[in-house]
Structures are given as C-alpha cells and as structure tokens.
Amino acid sequence: MLAGNTGAASTCRKPVPDPAAMVFISTQAGAPLEGTFHDFDAEICFDPEYPDTPVHIEVRVATSSVDTMLPELDDALRGPDFFDSAKWPYATYSSDRIQALGNNQYLISGRLTLRDVTRTIEVPFVLKPSTVSDLSRLEGNTTIKRLDYDVGQGEWHDTRWVGNDVVLRFSVKLKPADNKNQGLHNY
C-alpha cells in the first residue's frame, strides 16, 4: 500500500470482471460506431478521504479484445493499420496525479500509451462507494484523437471514413485488492 503525507494509507481496488465496462465510441462514414474491450486489468490505489496522498492508478487493456460485434471490422482493428495488436498487445494508462473536485468527483492526469505512442491526458471520473458492501463503482469518460496515437495508417489516416475523435467511456465495478497479490496480472 502507498502511504500519504497525512499518515493515511491509500486503498487499493481491482475491477470486477465485466465485458461491457470499457467502451469506445467513434464514427465510421459519419455514423456512430461503438465497441468494447473485453480484456482489461487495473489497479486503483488512492484514498478518497485523502486524495492528496500518493496515487497509483494503472490500467492495461488487451487491444486484441476489441469487439464491435462486426467480426470483419474487429479483425481490421486488430491489424497493422489500427491497433497492430500483434506488435503492441496492450494499451496502458498510468496516473501522475489526481485532483479532488468534490462530491466524489475527481480529475486524474496520466499517460495513455497506444501503439508505442504516449500522451498525457486528463480523465474526469466519479467514484461511487456502495452503502451496503465493500464494492464501489468508477465511472468516467474522455475523448482522444486517434491520429495522435498513429491509429489509422495508410488509407485509414483520412478522417472522412473514420472519425478522429474517439470517446473512451468506462463504468467499472471495483472490489478491494488482495494486498498479498497486488499488481496487474496477465490475461
């Protein structure tokens, strides 16, 4: 566990498996296109009571787990023009800092790496604690530009067919992490 300046220990949480927890929304030929990533892991360590204590949030998404319910499109997204999952199997997010905004709302700044390109992004989120169990829910979204991460090579670099804006949305149920076995796990 991480210790903070106030002496409070941060609380670590792990996601409860849910294949619909990580969603992306883009456009293809001007029409909305939604998909999910079924395989991901995360470690979320911070104390909502003391958000200024050290924070550790790591997320790893298997890009090969992309699912738009269109198998031909999924194969293309896994291929070298888009995610190139064979070469770069994971997209990762690693926190740098978190800011409490009040009312269980936070803004996290961190590094998103996709296709070996890393950019700093801010992600607003809400942490909803349960009143009846030790589970909580983390919800948020942000928009990235796919071309900033070299997603869309060759003819797919043109934004007339595949929009540049991609909304990343998540709603993840969290459980306390097993302190003896912290860290991200292989799929």
JSON list of N, CA and C in Angstrom, two decimals, residues 75-130:
[
{"chain": "A", "resi": 75, "resn": "ASP", "atom": "N", "xyz": [-11.31, -7.65, -36.89]},
{"chain": "A", "resi": 75, "resn": "ASP", "atom": "CA", "xyz": [-10.04, -8.12, -37.44]},
{"chain": "A", "resi": 75, "resn": "ASP", "atom": "C", "xyz": [-9.21, -6.96, -37.98]},
{"chain": "A", "resi": 76, "resn": "ALA", "atom": "N", "xyz": [-9.87, -6.02, -38.67]},
{"chain": "A", "resi": 76, "resn": "ALA", "atom": "CA", "xyz": [-9.16, -4.85, -39.20]},
{"chain": "A", "resi": 76, "resn": "ALA", "atom": "C", "xyz": [-8.60, -3.99, -38.06]},
{"chain": "A", "resi": 77, "resn": "LEU", "atom": "N", "xyz": [-9.37, -3.81, -36.99]},
{"chain": "A", "resi": 77, "resn": "LEU", "atom": "CA", "xyz": [-8.91, -3.00, -35.86]},
{"chain": "A", "resi": 77, "resn": "LEU", "atom": "C", "xyz": [-7.71, -3.64, -35.17]},
{"chain": "A", "resi": 78, "resn": "ARG", "atom": "N", "xyz": [-7.66, -4.97, -35.14]},
{"chain": "A", "resi": 78, "resn": "ARG", "atom": "CA", "xyz": [-6.52, -5.67, -34.54]},
{"chain": "A", "resi": 78, "resn": "ARG", "atom": "C", "xyz": [-5.28, -5.62, -35.43]},
{"chain": "A", "resi": 79, "resn": "GLY", "atom": "N", "xyz": [-5.48, -5.32, -36.70]},
{"chain": "A", "resi": 79, "resn": "GLY", "atom": "CA", "xyz": [-4.41, -5.39, -37.70]},
{"chain": "A", "resi": 79, "resn": "GLY", "atom": "C", "xyz": [-3.47, -4.20, -37.67]},
{"chain": "A", "resi": 80, "resn": "PRO", "atom": "N", "xyz": [-2.47, -4.22, -38.57]},
{"chain": "A", "resi": 80, "resn": "PRO", "atom": "CA", "xyz": [-1.39, -3.22, -38.55]},
{"chain": "A", "resi": 80, "resn": "PRO", "atom": "C", "xyz": [-1.83, -1.79, -38.84]},
{"chain": "A", "resi": 81, "resn": "ASP", "atom": "N", "xyz": [-2.97, -1.60, -39.50]},
{"chain": "A", "resi": 81, "resn": "ASP", "atom": "CA", "xyz": [-3.41, -0.23, -39.79]},
{"chain": "A", "resi": 81, "resn": "ASP", "atom": "C", "xyz": [-4.02, 0.48, -38.58]},
{"chain": "A", "resi": 82, "resn": "PHE", "atom": "N", "xyz": [-4.47, -0.29, -37.60]},
{"chain": "A", "resi": 82, "resn": "PHE", "atom": "CA", "xyz": [-5.12, 0.31, -36.43]},
{"chain": "A", "resi": 82, "resn": "PHE", "atom": "C", "xyz": [-4.32, 0.00, -35.16]},
{"chain": "A", "resi": 83, "resn": "PHE", "atom": "N", "xyz": [-4.76, -0.95, -34.34]},
{"chain": "A", "resi": 83, "resn": "PHE", "atom": "CA", "xyz": [-4.07, -1.22, -33.08]},
{"chain": "A", "resi": 83, "resn": "PHE", "atom": "C", "xyz": [-2.76, -1.99, -33.24]},
{"chain": "A", "resi": 84, "resn": "ASP", "atom": "N", "xyz": [-2.66, -2.78, -34.30]},
{"chain": "A", "resi": 84, "resn": "ASP", "atom": "CA", "xyz": [-1.50, -3.65, -34.51]},
{"chain": "A", "resi": 84, "resn": "ASP", "atom": "C", "xyz": [-1.25, -4.47, -33.24]},
{"chain": "A", "resi": 85, "resn": "SER", "atom": "N", "xyz": [-2.28, -5.23, -32.87]},
{"chain": "A", "resi": 85, "resn": "SER", "atom": "CA", "xyz": [-2.26, -5.98, -31.61]},
{"chain": "A", "resi": 85, "resn": "SER", "atom": "C", "xyz": [-1.12, -7.00, -31.53]},
{"chain": "A", "resi": 86, "resn": "ALA", "atom": "N", "xyz": [-0.68, -7.52, -32.67]},
{"chain": "A", "resi": 86, "resn": "ALA", "atom": "CA", "xyz": [0.44, -8.47, -32.64]},
{"chain": "A", "resi": 86, "resn": "ALA", "atom": "C", "xyz": [1.72, -7.78, -32.18]},
{"chain": "A", "resi": 87, "resn": "LYS", "atom": "N", "xyz": [1.92, -6.55, -32.58]},
{"chain": "A", "resi": 87, "resn": "LYS", "atom": "CA", "xyz": [3.13, -5.81, -32.21]},
{"chain": "A", "resi": 87, "resn": "LYS", "atom": "C", "xyz": [2.98, -5.09, -30.87]},
{"chain": "A", "resi": 88, "resn": "TRP", "atom": "N", "xyz": [1.82, -4.50, -30.63]},
{"chain": "A", "resi": 88, "resn": "TRP", "atom": "CA", "xyz": [1.55, -3.76, -29.39]},
{"chain": "A", "resi": 88, "resn": "TRP", "atom": "C", "xyz": [0.27, -4.32, -28.77]},
{"chain": "A", "resi": 89, "resn": "PRO", "atom": "N", "xyz": [0.38, -5.38, -27.97]},
{"chain": "A", "resi": 89, "resn": "PRO", "atom": "CA", "xyz": [-0.81, -6.07, -27.47]},
{"chain": "A", "resi": 89, "resn": "PRO", "atom": "C", "xyz": [-1.62, -5.30, -26.44]},
{"chain": "A", "resi": 90, "resn": "TYR", "atom": "N", "xyz": [-1.03, -4.27, -25.82]},
{"chain": "A", "resi": 90, "resn": "TYR", "atom": "CA", "xyz": [-1.74, -3.56, -24.75]},
{"chain": "A", "resi": 90, "resn": "TYR", "atom": "C", "xyz": [-1.75, -2.06, -24.97]},
{"chain": "A", "resi": 91, "resn": "ALA", "atom": "N", "xyz": [-2.85, -1.46, -24.58]},
{"chain": "A", "resi": 91, "resn": "ALA", "atom": "CA", "xyz": [-2.93, -0.01, -24.36]},
{"chain": "A", "resi": 91, "resn": "ALA", "atom": "C", "xyz": [-2.83, 0.15, -22.85]},
{"chain": "A", "resi": 92, "resn": "THR", "atom": "N", "xyz": [-2.08, 1.15, -22.38]},
{"chain": "A", "resi": 92, "resn": "THR", "atom": "CA", "xyz": [-1.91, 1.32, -20.94]},
{"chain": "A", "resi": 92, "resn": "THR", "atom": "C", "xyz": [-2.18, 2.77, -20.53]},
{"chain": "A", "resi": 93, "resn": "TYR", "atom": "N", "xyz": [-2.60, 2.92, -19.29]},
{"chain": "A", "resi": 93, "resn": "TYR", "atom": "CA", "xyz": [-2.78, 4.24, -18.70]},
{"chain": "A", "resi": 93, "resn": "TYR", "atom": "C", "xyz": [-2.13, 4.20, -17.33]},
{"chain": "A", "resi": 94, "resn": "SER", "atom": "N", "xyz": [-1.32, 5.20, -17.03]},
{"chain": "A", "resi": 94, "resn": "SER", "atom": "CA", "xyz": [-0.61, 5.27, -15.76]},
{"chain": "A", "resi": 94, "resn": "SER", "atom": "C", "xyz": [-0.77, 6.67, -15.18]},
{"chain": "A", "resi": 95, "resn": "SER", "atom": "N", "xyz": [-1.22, 6.75, -13.94]},
{"chain": "A", "resi": 95, "resn": "SER", "atom": "CA", "xyz": [-1.52, 8.04, -13.32]},
{"chain": "A", "resi": 95, "resn": "SER", "atom": "C", "xyz": [-0.27, 8.81, -12.93]},
{"chain": "A", "resi": 96, "resn": "ASP", "atom": "N", "xyz": [-0.40, 10.13, -12.97]},
{"chain": "A", "resi": 96, "resn": "ASP", "atom": "CA", "xyz": [0.62, 11.04, -12.46]},
{"chain": "A", "resi": 96, "resn": "ASP", "atom": "C", "xyz": [0.12, 11.79, -11.22]},
{"chain": "A", "resi": 97, "resn": "ARG", "atom": "N", "xyz": [-1.14, 12.24, -11.29]},
{"chain": "A", "resi": 97, "resn": "ARG", "atom": "CA", "xyz": [-1.71, 12.98, -10.16]},
{"chain": "A", "resi": 97, "resn": "ARG", "atom": "C", "xyz": [-3.23, 12.91, -10.24]},
{"chain": "A", "resi": 98, "resn": "ILE", "atom": "N", "xyz": [-3.86, 13.20, -9.11]},
{"chain": "A", "resi": 98, "resn": "ILE", "atom": "CA", "xyz": [-5.32, 13.22, -9.04]},
{"chain": "A", "resi": 98, "resn": "ILE", "atom": "C", "xyz": [-5.74, 14.47, -8.28]},
{"chain": "A", "resi": 99, "resn": "GLN", "atom": "N", "xyz": [-6.85, 15.04, -8.71]},
{"chain": "A", "resi": 99, "resn": "GLN", "atom": "CA", "xyz": [-7.39, 16.23, -8.07]},
{"chain": "A", "resi": 99, "resn": "GLN", "atom": "C", "xyz": [-8.82, 15.95, -7.64]},
{"chain": "A", "resi": 100, "resn": "ALA", "atom": "N", "xyz": [-9.13, 16.18, -6.38]},
{"chain": "A", "resi": 100, "resn": "ALA", "atom": "CA", "xyz": [-10.49, 16.04, -5.88]},
{"chain": "A", "resi": 100, "resn": "ALA", "atom": "C", "xyz": [-11.29, 17.27, -6.28]},
{"chain": "A", "resi": 101, "resn": "LEU", "atom": "N", "xyz": [-12.46, 17.05, -6.87]},
{"chain": "A", "resi": 101, "resn": "LEU", "atom": "CA", "xyz": [-13.32, 18.14, -7.31]},
{"chain": "A", "resi": 101, "resn": "LEU", "atom": "C", "xyz": [-14.52, 18.31, -6.39]},
{"chain": "A", "resi": 102, "resn": "GLY", "atom": "N", "xyz": [-14.69, 17.39, -5.43]},
{"chain": "A", "resi": 102, "resn": "GLY", "atom": "CA", "xyz": [-15.83, 17.42, -4.52]},
{"chain": "A", "resi": 102, "resn": "GLY", "atom": "C", "xyz": [-16.94, 16.51, -5.00]},
{"chain": "A", "resi": 103, "resn": "ASN", "atom": "N", "xyz": [-17.77, 16.07, -4.06]},
{"chain": "A", "resi": 103, "resn": "ASN", "atom": "CA", "xyz": [-18.95, 15.26, -4.38]},
{"chain": "A", "resi": 103, "resn": "ASN", "atom": "C", "xyz": [-18.57, 13.95, -5.10]},
{"chain": "A", "resi": 104, "resn": "ASN", "atom": "N", "xyz": [-17.48, 13.30, -4.65]},
{"chain": "A", "resi": 104, "resn": "ASN", "atom": "CA", "xyz": [-16.99, 12.04, -5.23]},
{"chain": "A", "resi": 104, "resn": "ASN", "atom": "C", "xyz": [-16.50, 12.17, -6.66]},
{"chain": "A", "resi": 105, "resn": "GLN", "atom": "N", "xyz": [-16.23, 13.40, -7.11]},
{"chain": "A", "resi": 105, "resn": "GLN", "atom": "CA", "xyz": [-15.72, 13.62, -8.46]},
{"chain": "A", "resi": 105, "resn": "GLN", "atom": "C", "xyz": [-14.23, 13.97, -8.40]},
{"chain": "A", "resi": 106, "resn": "TYR", "atom": "N", "xyz": [-13.50, 13.45, -9.41]},
{"chain": "A", "resi": 106, "resn": "TYR", "atom": "CA", "xyz": [-12.05, 13.61, -9.44]},
{"chain": "A", "resi": 106, "resn": "TYR", "atom": "C", "xyz": [-11.61, 13.88, -10.87]},
{"chain": "A", "resi": 107, "resn": "LEU", "atom": "N", "xyz": [-10.41, 14.42, -10.99]},
{"chain": "A", "resi": 107, "resn": "LEU", "atom": "CA", "xyz": [-9.76, 14.60, -12.28]},
{"chain": "A", "resi": 107, "resn": "LEU", "atom": "C", "xyz": [-8.38, 13.99, -12.16]},
{"chain": "A", "resi": 108, "resn": "ILE", "atom": "N", "xyz": [-8.10, 13.02, -13.01]},
{"chain": "A", "resi": 108, "resn": "ILE", "atom": "CA", "xyz": [-6.81, 12.35, -12.97]},
{"chain": "A", "resi": 108, "resn": "ILE", "atom": "C", "xyz": [-6.02, 12.74, -14.21]},
{"chain": "A", "resi": 109, "resn": "SER", "atom": "N", "xyz": [-4.74, 12.97, -14.01]},
{"chain": "A", "resi": 109, "resn": "SER", "atom": "CA", "xyz": [-3.83, 13.23, -15.12]},
{"chain": "A", "resi": 109, "resn": "SER", "atom": "C", "xyz": [-2.87, 12.06, -15.19]},
{"chain": "A", "resi": 110, "resn": "GLY", "atom": "N", "xyz": [-2.65, 11.57, -16.39]},
{"chain": "A", "resi": 110, "resn": "GLY", "atom": "CA", "xyz": [-1.75, 10.43, -16.55]},
{"chain": "A", "resi": 110, "resn": "GLY", "atom": "C", "xyz": [-1.35, 10.25, -18.00]},
{"chain": "A", "resi": 111, "resn": "ARG", "atom": "N", "xyz": [-0.63, 9.18, -18.23]},
{"chain": "A", "resi": 111, "resn": "ARG", "atom": "CA", "xyz": [-0.08, 8.89, -19.56]},
{"chain": "A", "resi": 111, "resn": "ARG", "atom": "C", "xyz": [-0.81, 7.71, -20.19]},
{"chain": "A", "resi": 112, "resn": "LEU", "atom": "N", "xyz": [-1.38, 7.96, -21.36]},
{"chain": "A", "resi": 112, "resn": "LEU", "atom": "CA", "xyz": [-2.00, 6.91, -22.17]},
{"chain": "A", "resi": 112, "resn": "LEU", "atom": "C", "xyz": [-1.01, 6.51, -23.24]},
{"chain": "A", "resi": 113, "resn": "THR", "atom": "N", "xyz": [-0.74, 5.20, -23.32]},
{"chain": "A", "resi": 113, "resn": "THR", "atom": "CA", "xyz": [0.16, 4.68, -24.35]},
{"chain": "A", "resi": 113, "resn": "THR", "atom": "C", "xyz": [-0.62, 3.72, -25.23]},
{"chain": "A", "resi": 114, "resn": "LEU", "atom": "N", "xyz": [-0.56, 3.99, -26.53]},
{"chain": "A", "resi": 114, "resn": "LEU", "atom": "CA", "xyz": [-1.24, 3.18, -27.55]},
{"chain": "A", "resi": 114, "resn": "LEU", "atom": "C", "xyz": [-0.33, 3.14, -28.76]},
{"chain": "A", "resi": 115, "resn": "ARG", "atom": "N", "xyz": [-0.06, 1.96, -29.27]},
{"chain": "A", "resi": 115, "resn": "ARG", "atom": "CA", "xyz": [0.85, 1.79, -30.41]},
{"chain": "A", "resi": 115, "resn": "ARG", "atom": "C", "xyz": [2.22, 2.42, -30.14]},
{"chain": "A", "resi": 116, "resn": "ASP", "atom": "N", "xyz": [2.70, 2.32, -28.93]},
{"chain": "A", "resi": 116, "resn": "ASP", "atom": "CA", "xyz": [4.01, 2.83, -28.55]},
{"chain": "A", "resi": 116, "resn": "ASP", "atom": "C", "xyz": [4.10, 4.36, -28.62]},
{"chain": "A", "resi": 117, "resn": "VAL", "atom": "N", "xyz": [2.95, 5.03, -28.61]},
{"chain": "A", "resi": 117, "resn": "VAL", "atom": "CA", "xyz": [2.89, 6.49, -28.55]},
{"chain": "A", "resi": 117, "resn": "VAL", "atom": "C", "xyz": [2.27, 6.84, -27.20]},
{"chain": "A", "resi": 118, "resn": "THR", "atom": "N", "xyz": [2.93, 7.71, -26.45]},
{"chain": "A", "resi": 118, "resn": "THR", "atom": "CA", "xyz": [2.46, 8.10, -25.13]},
{"chain": "A", "resi": 118, "resn": "THR", "atom": "C", "xyz": [2.11, 9.58, -25.12]},
{"chain": "A", "resi": 119, "resn": "ARG", "atom": "N", "xyz": [0.92, 9.88, -24.60]},
{"chain": "A", "resi": 119, "resn": "ARG", "atom": "CA", "xyz": [0.45, 11.26, -24.46]},
{"chain": "A", "resi": 119, "resn": "ARG", "atom": "C", "xyz": [-0.15, 11.41, -23.06]},
{"chain": "A", "resi": 120, "resn": "THR", "atom": "N", "xyz": [-0.03, 12.61, -22.52]},
{"chain": "A", "resi": 120, "resn": "THR", "atom": "CA", "xyz": [-0.66, 12.92, -21.24]},
{"chain": "A", "resi": 120, "resn": "THR", "atom": "C", "xyz": [-2.10, 13.33, -21.50]},
{"chain": "A", "resi": 121, "resn": "ILE", "atom": "N", "xyz": [-3.02, 12.71, -20.76]},
{"chain": "A", "resi": 121, "resn": "ILE", "atom": "CA", "xyz": [-4.43, 13.09, -20.87]},
{"chain": "A", "resi": 121, "resn": "ILE", "atom": "C", "xyz": [-5.02, 13.22, -19.47]},
{"chain": "A", "resi": 122, "resn": "GLU", "atom": "N", "xyz": [-6.07, 14.02, -19.38]},
{"chain": "A", "resi": 122, "resn": "GLU", "atom": "CA", "xyz": [-6.83, 14.14, -18.14]},
{"chain": "A", "resi": 122, "resn": "GLU", "atom": "C", "xyz": [-8.16, 13.44, -18.31]},
{"chain": "A", "resi": 123, "resn": "VAL", "atom": "N", "xyz": [-8.57, 12.74, -17.26]},
{"chain": "A", "resi": 123, "resn": "VAL", "atom": "CA", "xyz": [-9.81, 11.97, -17.31]},
{"chain": "A", "resi": 123, "resn": "VAL", "atom": "C", "xyz": [-10.64, 12.31, -16.07]},
{"chain": "A", "resi": 124, "resn": "PRO", "atom": "N", "xyz": [-11.81, 12.92, -16.26]},
{"chain": "A", "resi": 124, "resn": "PRO", "atom": "CA", "xyz": [-12.70, 13.13, -15.12]},
{"chain": "A", "resi": 124, "resn": "PRO", "atom": "C", "xyz": [-13.43, 11.82, -14.79]},
{"chain": "A", "resi": 125, "resn": "PHE", "atom": "N", "xyz": [-13.61, 11.57, -13.49]},
{"chain": "A", "resi": 125, "resn": "PHE", "atom": "CA", "xyz": [-14.35, 10.37, -13.11]},
{"chain": "A", "resi": 125, "resn": "PHE", "atom": "C", "xyz": [-15.07, 10.59, -11.79]},
{"chain": "A", "resi": 126, "resn": "VAL", "atom": "N", "xyz": [-16.02, 9.71, -11.54]},
{"chain": "A", "resi": 126, "resn": "VAL", "atom": "CA", "xyz": [-16.78, 9.69, -10.30]},
{"chain": "A", "resi": 126, "resn": "VAL", "atom": "C", "xyz": [-16.52, 8.35, -9.63]},
{"chain": "A", "resi": 127, "resn": "LEU", "atom": "N", "xyz": [-16.26, 8.37, -8.34]},
{"chain": "A", "resi": 127, "resn": "LEU", "atom": "CA", "xyz": [-16.12, 7.15, -7.56]},
{"chain": "A", "resi": 127, "resn": "LEU", "atom": "C", "xyz": [-17.34, 7.04, -6.68]},
{"chain": "A", "resi": 128, "resn": "LYS", "atom": "N", "xyz": [-18.16, 6.02, -6.93]},
{"chain": "A", "resi": 128, "resn": "LYS", "atom": "CA", "xyz": [-19.41, 5.84, -6.20]},
{"chain": "A", "resi": 128, "resn": "LYS", "atom": "C", "xyz": [-19.26, 4.69, -5.21]},
{"chain": "A", "resi": 129, "resn": "PRO", "atom": "N", "xyz": [-19.09, 5.00, -3.92]},
{"chain": "A", "resi": 129, "resn": "PRO", "atom": "CA", "xyz": [-18.99, 3.92, -2.94]},
{"chain": "A", "resi": 129, "resn": "PRO", "atom": "C", "xyz": [-20.36, 3.30, -2.69]},
{"chain": "A", "resi": 130, "resn": "SER", "atom": "N", "xyz": [-20.36, 2.01, -2.40]},
{"chain": "A", "resi": 130, "resn": "SER", "atom": "CA", "xyz": [-21.60, 1.32, -2.06]},
{"chain": "A", "resi": 130, "resn": "SER", "atom": "C", "xyz": [-21.91, 1.56, -0.59]}
]
